[in-house]
Amino acid sequence: VACTVICSCGTREGSFSKKELSLILSGDSSTLMRVLTVENNADSLLLRRPSLLLSEREIASDTYKLLAKRLVTTVSDSTVDGVGLAAPQVGILKRVVAVQRYDKEGAPFEVYPNIRITEYSAEKQTGREGCLSVPDTSGIVERAQSVVISYTCPQTLETVNDTVQGYTAVIFQHETDHLDGVLYTDKLYCE
Ligand code: ZN
């Protein structure tokens, strides 16, 4: 019997579960996904679980492409109006995030499979954060000023490293925390 070790190191790989597949395939690319919140007990437990990496085969799949589109549709919808969304927030425990790239022309939403942060700058920034999964509240969090992100390019399936700074770096830190079951409310800044 294989023993499963739960850790937040982000190195375990797993395929979409049956339940995840049915969630992703429950609508088309223009359909919103339900955002889990801490106000619901079952949602709250799921939001605390670590997410798994996806295989290259899965990243190349139509299922992944649909998930990526539905994440962007959901976070950018006027009723949601977020700047980032992590897959576990819609019930998919996989290392995928959608981030609004304020550091790029037109501030497009981009989706990053198998993302992790490999370096945090010593220089810090503090700012107010909220979370779609923690409704009606916000708080001040201290984050690194810049981070190095590593992810799998969905087109080439190669590992890409990139340095991100400022507010966009905050979004990446907030969203990748979700992949380790961490919420910003765990990190509220006290003077
Ligand atoms: Zn969040």
PDB file of C-alpha atoms and ligand atoms in Angstrom:
ATOM      1  CA  VAL A   1       0.000   0.000   0.000  1.00  0.00           C
ATOM      2  CA  ALA A   2       1.467   3.316  -1.061  1.00  0.00           C
ATOM      3  CA  CYS A   3       1.613   5.901   1.686  1.00  0.00           C
ATOM      4  CA  THR A   4       0.590   9.432   0.782  1.00  0.00           C
ATOM      5  CA  VAL A   5       2.508  12.185   2.482  1.00  0.00           C
ATOM      6  CA  ILE A   6       0.670  15.487   2.552  1.00  0.00           C
ATOM      7  CA  CYS A   7       3.074  18.392   2.343  1.00  0.00           C
ATOM      8  CA  SER A   8       3.055  21.915   1.017  1.00  0.00           C
ATOM      9  CA  CYS A   9       6.258  21.581  -0.997  1.00  0.00           C
ATOM     10  CA  GLY A  10       4.251  21.526  -4.229  1.00  0.00           C
ATOM     11  CA  THR A  11       6.041  18.586  -5.814  1.00  0.00           C
ATOM     12  CA  ARG A  12       3.299  15.951  -5.899  1.00  0.00           C
ATOM     13  CA  GLU A  13       1.552  15.286  -9.182  1.00  0.00           C
ATOM     14  CA  GLY A  14      -2.000  14.086  -9.650  1.00  0.00           C
ATOM     15  CA  SER A  15      -4.608  13.911 -12.378  1.00  0.00           C
ATOM     16  CA  PHE A  16      -8.028  15.565 -12.295  1.00  0.00           C
ATOM     17  CA  SER A  17     -10.347  13.573 -10.046  1.00  0.00           C
ATOM     18  CA  LYS A  18     -13.782  12.474 -11.248  1.00  0.00           C
ATOM     19  CA  LYS A  19     -15.377  15.217  -9.172  1.00  0.00           C
ATOM     20  CA  GLU A  20     -12.967  17.826 -10.563  1.00  0.00           C
ATOM     21  CA  LEU A  21     -13.663  16.717 -14.125  1.00  0.00           C
ATOM     22  CA  SER A  22     -17.404  17.036 -13.616  1.00  0.00           C
ATOM     23  CA  LEU A  23     -16.962  20.507 -12.076  1.00  0.00           C
ATOM     24  CA  ILE A  24     -14.811  21.718 -14.982  1.00  0.00           C
ATOM     25  CA  LEU A  25     -17.089  20.151 -17.611  1.00  0.00           C
ATOM     26  CA  SER A  26     -20.280  21.475 -15.952  1.00  0.00           C
ATOM     27  CA  GLY A  27     -20.259  24.534 -18.197  1.00  0.00           C
ATOM     28  CA  ASP A  28     -18.602  26.077 -21.224  1.00  0.00           C
ATOM     29  CA  SER A  29     -15.842  28.683 -21.390  1.00  0.00           C
ATOM     30  CA  SER A  30     -18.298  31.542 -20.765  1.00  0.00           C
ATOM     31  CA  THR A  31     -19.880  29.963 -17.675  1.00  0.00           C
ATOM     32  CA  LEU A  32     -18.928  31.113 -14.180  1.00  0.00           C
ATOM     33  CA  MET A  33     -17.698  28.586 -11.633  1.00  0.00           C
ATOM     34  CA  ARG A  34     -18.897  28.751  -8.027  1.00  0.00           C
ATOM     35  CA  VAL A  35     -16.289  30.337  -5.759  1.00  0.00           C
ATOM     36  CA  LEU A  36     -15.830  28.456  -2.487  1.00  0.00           C
ATOM     37  CA  THR A  37     -15.890  30.539   0.702  1.00  0.00           C
ATOM     38  CA  VAL A  38     -14.861  30.088   4.327  1.00  0.00           C
ATOM     39  CA  GLU A  39     -18.497  30.703   5.294  1.00  0.00           C
ATOM     40  CA  ASN A  40     -19.288  27.142   4.176  1.00  0.00           C
ATOM     41  CA  ASN A  41     -17.762  24.305   6.281  1.00  0.00           C
ATOM     42  CA  ALA A  42     -17.064  21.903   3.402  1.00  0.00           C
ATOM     43  CA  ASP A  43     -15.616  24.732   1.283  1.00  0.00           C
ATOM     44  CA  SER A  44     -13.477  25.883   4.184  1.00  0.00           C
ATOM     45  CA  LEU A  45     -11.894  22.440   4.618  1.00  0.00           C
ATOM     46  CA  LEU A  46     -11.164  22.156   0.902  1.00  0.00           C
ATOM     47  CA  LEU A  47      -9.559  25.612   0.823  1.00  0.00           C
ATOM     48  CA  ARG A  48      -7.050  24.355   3.434  1.00  0.00           C
ATOM     49  CA  ARG A  49      -5.837  21.385   1.393  1.00  0.00           C
ATOM     50  CA  PRO A  50      -2.622  21.495  -0.673  1.00  0.00           C
ATOM     51  CA  SER A  51      -2.963  21.359  -4.459  1.00  0.00           C
ATOM     52  CA  LEU A  52      -1.190  18.922  -6.766  1.00  0.00           C
ATOM     53  CA  LEU A  53       0.908  19.508  -9.873  1.00  0.00           C
ATOM     54  CA  LEU A  54      -0.519  18.589 -13.273  1.00  0.00           C
ATOM     55  CA  SER A  55       1.216  16.286 -15.754  1.00  0.00           C
ATOM     56  CA  GLU A  56       2.294  17.700 -19.120  1.00  0.00           C
ATOM     57  CA  ARG A  57      -0.404  15.572 -20.739  1.00  0.00           C
ATOM     58  CA  GLU A  58      -3.070  17.194 -18.607  1.00  0.00           C
ATOM     59  CA  ILE A  59      -1.795  20.708 -19.267  1.00  0.00           C
ATOM     60  CA  ALA A  60      -2.093  19.961 -22.999  1.00  0.00           C
ATOM     61  CA  SER A  61      -5.648  18.611 -22.567  1.00  0.00           C
ATOM     62  CA  ASP A  62      -8.926  20.259 -23.561  1.00  0.00           C
ATOM     63  CA  THR A  63     -10.027  19.896 -19.931  1.00  0.00           C
ATOM     64  CA  TYR A  64      -7.156  22.099 -18.768  1.00  0.00           C
ATOM     65  CA  LYS A  65      -7.883  24.652 -21.508  1.00  0.00           C
ATOM     66  CA  LEU A  66     -11.519  24.807 -20.416  1.00  0.00           C
ATOM     67  CA  LEU A  67     -10.511  25.195 -16.758  1.00  0.00           C
ATOM     68  CA  ALA A  68      -8.135  28.032 -17.681  1.00  0.00           C
ATOM     69  CA  LYS A  69     -10.874  29.856 -19.610  1.00  0.00           C
ATOM     70  CA  ARG A  70     -13.466  29.336 -16.890  1.00  0.00           C
ATOM     71  CA  LEU A  71     -11.082  30.669 -14.219  1.00  0.00           C
ATOM     72  CA  VAL A  72     -10.644  33.879 -16.227  1.00  0.00           C
ATOM     73  CA  THR A  73     -14.376  34.106 -16.993  1.00  0.00           C
ATOM     74  CA  THR A  74     -15.152  33.743 -13.287  1.00  0.00           C
ATOM     75  CA  VAL A  75     -12.583  36.159 -11.858  1.00  0.00           C
ATOM     76  CA  SER A  76     -13.176  38.845 -14.484  1.00  0.00           C
ATOM     77  CA  ASP A  77     -16.982  38.743 -14.308  1.00  0.00           C
ATOM     78  CA  SER A  78     -18.460  42.022 -13.095  1.00  0.00           C
ATOM     79  CA  THR A  79     -20.223  40.240 -10.213  1.00  0.00           C
ATOM     80  CA  VAL A  80     -16.895  38.848  -8.970  1.00  0.00           C
ATOM     81  CA  ASP A  81     -14.439  41.539 -10.053  1.00  0.00           C
ATOM     82  CA  GLY A  82     -11.265  39.941  -8.700  1.00  0.00           C
ATOM     83  CA  VAL A  83      -7.607  40.425  -9.629  1.00  0.00           C
ATOM     84  CA  GLY A  84      -6.669  36.775  -9.188  1.00  0.00           C
ATOM     85  CA  LEU A  85      -8.177  33.341  -8.638  1.00  0.00           C
ATOM     86  CA  ALA A  86      -6.609  30.020  -7.679  1.00  0.00           C
ATOM     87  CA  ALA A  87      -8.032  26.686  -8.861  1.00  0.00           C
ATOM     88  CA  PRO A  88      -8.780  25.413  -5.313  1.00  0.00           C
ATOM     89  CA  GLN A  89     -11.124  28.409  -4.931  1.00  0.00           C
ATOM     90  CA  VAL A  90     -13.378  26.773  -7.516  1.00  0.00           C
ATOM     91  CA  GLY A  91     -12.927  23.288  -6.036  1.00  0.00           C
ATOM     92  CA  ILE A  92     -10.004  22.114  -8.188  1.00  0.00           C
ATOM     93  CA  LEU A  93      -7.017  21.057  -6.049  1.00  0.00           C
ATOM     94  CA  LYS A  94      -4.419  21.627  -8.753  1.00  0.00           C
ATOM     95  CA  ARG A  95      -1.571  24.151  -8.943  1.00  0.00           C
ATOM     96  CA  VAL A  96      -3.199  26.591 -11.379  1.00  0.00           C
ATOM     97  CA  VAL A  97      -3.802  30.320 -10.863  1.00  0.00           C
ATOM     98  CA  ALA A  98      -5.260  33.174 -12.903  1.00  0.00           C
ATOM     99  CA  VAL A  99      -3.562  36.518 -12.293  1.00  0.00           C
ATOM    100  CA  GLN A 100      -4.316  39.967 -13.666  1.00  0.00           C
ATOM    101  CA  ARG A 101      -0.998  41.241 -15.018  1.00  0.00           C
ATOM    102  CA  TYR A 102      -1.073  44.900 -13.999  1.00  0.00           C
ATOM    103  CA  ASP A 103       2.570  45.046 -15.061  1.00  0.00           C
ATOM    104  CA  LYS A 104       1.593  44.375 -18.696  1.00  0.00           C
ATOM    105  CA  GLU A 105      -0.097  46.586 -21.285  1.00  0.00           C
ATOM    106  CA  GLY A 106      -3.891  46.356 -20.922  1.00  0.00           C
ATOM    107  CA  ALA A 107      -3.621  44.364 -17.644  1.00  0.00           C
ATOM    108  CA  PRO A 108      -4.595  40.990 -19.165  1.00  0.00           C
ATOM    109  CA  PHE A 109      -5.555  37.931 -17.108  1.00  0.00           C
ATOM    110  CA  GLU A 110      -3.093  35.091 -17.580  1.00  0.00           C
ATOM    111  CA  VAL A 111      -3.263  31.513 -16.318  1.00  0.00           C
ATOM    112  CA  TYR A 112      -0.242  29.662 -14.927  1.00  0.00           C
ATOM    113  CA  PRO A 113      -0.150  25.872 -14.523  1.00  0.00           C
ATOM    114  CA  ASN A 114       2.247  24.230 -12.037  1.00  0.00           C
ATOM    115  CA  ILE A 115       3.177  27.585 -10.595  1.00  0.00           C
ATOM    116  CA  ARG A 116       5.404  28.037  -7.584  1.00  0.00           C
ATOM    117  CA  ILE A 117       7.468  30.872  -6.208  1.00  0.00           C
ATOM    118  CA  THR A 118      11.163  30.044  -6.112  1.00  0.00           C
ATOM    119  CA  GLU A 119      12.510  33.307  -4.677  1.00  0.00           C
ATOM    120  CA  TYR A 120      11.112  36.036  -2.423  1.00  0.00           C
ATOM    121  CA  SER A 121      12.953  39.359  -2.240  1.00  0.00           C
ATOM    122  CA  ALA A 122      14.207  40.522   1.154  1.00  0.00           C
ATOM    123  CA  GLU A 123      12.641  43.895   0.403  1.00  0.00           C
ATOM    124  CA  LYS A 124       9.014  43.998   1.590  1.00  0.00           C
ATOM    125  CA  GLN A 125       5.821  45.862   0.730  1.00  0.00           C
ATOM    126  CA  THR A 126       2.603  46.110   2.707  1.00  0.00           C
ATOM    127  CA  GLY A 127      -0.859  46.583   1.304  1.00  0.00           C
ATOM    128  CA  ARG A 128      -4.541  45.866   1.816  1.00  0.00           C
ATOM    129  CA  GLU A 129      -5.797  42.528   0.530  1.00  0.00           C
ATOM    130  CA  GLY A 130      -9.154  40.870   0.205  1.00  0.00           C
ATOM    131  CA  CYS A 131     -10.114  37.441  -1.043  1.00  0.00           C
ATOM    132  CA  LEU A 132     -13.107  36.137  -2.995  1.00  0.00           C
ATOM    133  CA  SER A 133     -13.154  33.166  -0.599  1.00  0.00           C
ATOM    134  CA  VAL A 134     -13.245  35.397   2.507  1.00  0.00           C
ATOM    135  CA  PRO A 135     -16.229  37.666   1.760  1.00  0.00           C
ATOM    136  CA  ASP A 136     -16.755  41.214   3.004  1.00  0.00           C
ATOM    137  CA  THR A 137     -13.435  41.767   4.745  1.00  0.00           C
ATOM    138  CA  SER A 138      -9.906  42.938   4.048  1.00  0.00           C
ATOM    139  CA  GLY A 139      -6.635  43.391   5.880  1.00  0.00           C
ATOM    140  CA  ILE A 140      -3.056  44.559   5.633  1.00  0.00           C
ATOM    141  CA  VAL A 141      -0.482  41.936   4.638  1.00  0.00           C
ATOM    142  CA  GLU A 142       3.299  42.154   4.317  1.00  0.00           C
ATOM    143  CA  ARG A 143       4.630  40.630   1.096  1.00  0.00           C
ATOM    144  CA  ALA A 144       7.918  40.443  -0.778  1.00  0.00           C
ATOM    145  CA  GLN A 145       8.477  43.390  -3.131  1.00  0.00           C
ATOM    146  CA  SER A 146       9.426  40.993  -5.933  1.00  0.00           C
ATOM    147  CA  VAL A 147       9.281  37.252  -6.542  1.00  0.00           C
ATOM    148  CA  VAL A 148      10.623  34.757  -9.045  1.00  0.00           C
ATOM    149  CA  ILE A 149       7.849  32.535 -10.386  1.00  0.00           C
ATOM    150  CA  SER A 150       8.303  29.159 -12.057  1.00  0.00           C
ATOM    151  CA  TYR A 151       5.546  27.538 -14.121  1.00  0.00           C
ATOM    152  CA  THR A 152       4.913  25.291 -17.114  1.00  0.00           C
ATOM    153  CA  CYS A 153       4.256  27.152 -20.354  1.00  0.00           C
ATOM    154  CA  PRO A 154       0.927  25.725 -21.614  1.00  0.00           C
ATOM    155  CA  GLN A 155       2.061  26.045 -25.232  1.00  0.00           C
ATOM    156  CA  THR A 156       5.620  24.647 -25.148  1.00  0.00           C
ATOM    157  CA  LEU A 157       5.245  22.661 -21.881  1.00  0.00           C
ATOM    158  CA  GLU A 158       8.643  23.997 -20.873  1.00  0.00           C
ATOM    159  CA  THR A 159       9.427  25.412 -17.451  1.00  0.00           C
ATOM    160  CA  VAL A 160       9.498  29.200 -17.484  1.00  0.00           C
ATOM    161  CA  ASN A 161      11.004  31.470 -14.828  1.00  0.00           C
ATOM    162  CA  ASP A 162      10.003  35.091 -14.539  1.00  0.00           C
ATOM    163  CA  THR A 163      10.555  37.941 -12.079  1.00  0.00           C
ATOM    164  CA  VAL A 164       7.487  39.917 -11.039  1.00  0.00           C
ATOM    165  CA  GLN A 165       7.410  43.098  -8.970  1.00  0.00           C
ATOM    166  CA  GLY A 166       5.072  45.428  -7.140  1.00  0.00           C
ATOM    167  CA  TYR A 167       1.321  44.885  -6.930  1.00  0.00           C
ATOM    168  CA  THR A 168       1.375  42.045  -9.486  1.00  0.00           C
ATOM    169  CA  ALA A 169       3.903  40.239  -7.258  1.00  0.00           C
ATOM    170  CA  VAL A 170       1.407  40.582  -4.385  1.00  0.00           C
ATOM    171  CA  ILE A 171      -1.285  38.894  -6.477  1.00  0.00           C
ATOM    172  CA  PHE A 172       1.078  36.032  -7.354  1.00  0.00           C
ATOM    173  CA  GLN A 173       1.978  35.564  -3.661  1.00  0.00           C
ATOM    174  CA  HIS A 174      -1.681  35.646  -2.568  1.00  0.00           C
ATOM    175  CA  GLU A 175      -2.758  33.153  -5.263  1.00  0.00           C
ATOM    176  CA  THR A 176       0.125  30.687  -4.849  1.00  0.00           C
ATOM    177  CA  ASP A 177      -0.550  30.683  -1.086  1.00  0.00           C
ATOM    178  CA  HIS A 178      -3.998  29.261  -1.931  1.00  0.00           C
ATOM    179  CA  LEU A 179      -2.240  26.291  -3.571  1.00  0.00           C
ATOM    180  CA  ASP A 180      -0.693  25.484  -0.194  1.00  0.00           C
ATOM    181  CA  GLY A 181      -3.981  25.947   1.685  1.00  0.00           C
ATOM    182  CA  VAL A 182      -2.908  29.332   3.059  1.00  0.00           C
ATOM    183  CA  LEU A 183      -5.248  32.350   3.213  1.00  0.00           C
ATOM    184  CA  TYR A 184      -4.193  35.984   3.563  1.00  0.00           C
ATOM    185  CA  THR A 185      -6.004  36.089   6.923  1.00  0.00           C
ATOM    186  CA  ASP A 186      -3.228  33.778   8.235  1.00  0.00           C
ATOM    187  CA  LYS A 187      -0.723  36.535   7.508  1.00  0.00           C
ATOM    188  CA  LEU A 188      -2.371  39.729   8.735  1.00  0.00           C
ATOM    189  CA  TYR A 189       0.233  42.350   9.448  1.00  0.00           C
ATOM    190  CA  CYS A 190       0.561  43.710  12.991  1.00  0.00           C
ATOM    191  CA  GLU A 191       2.680  46.773  13.760  1.00  0.00           C
TER     192      GLU A 191
HETATM  193 ZN    ZN B   1      -7.715  34.681  -2.275  1.00  0.00          ZN
END
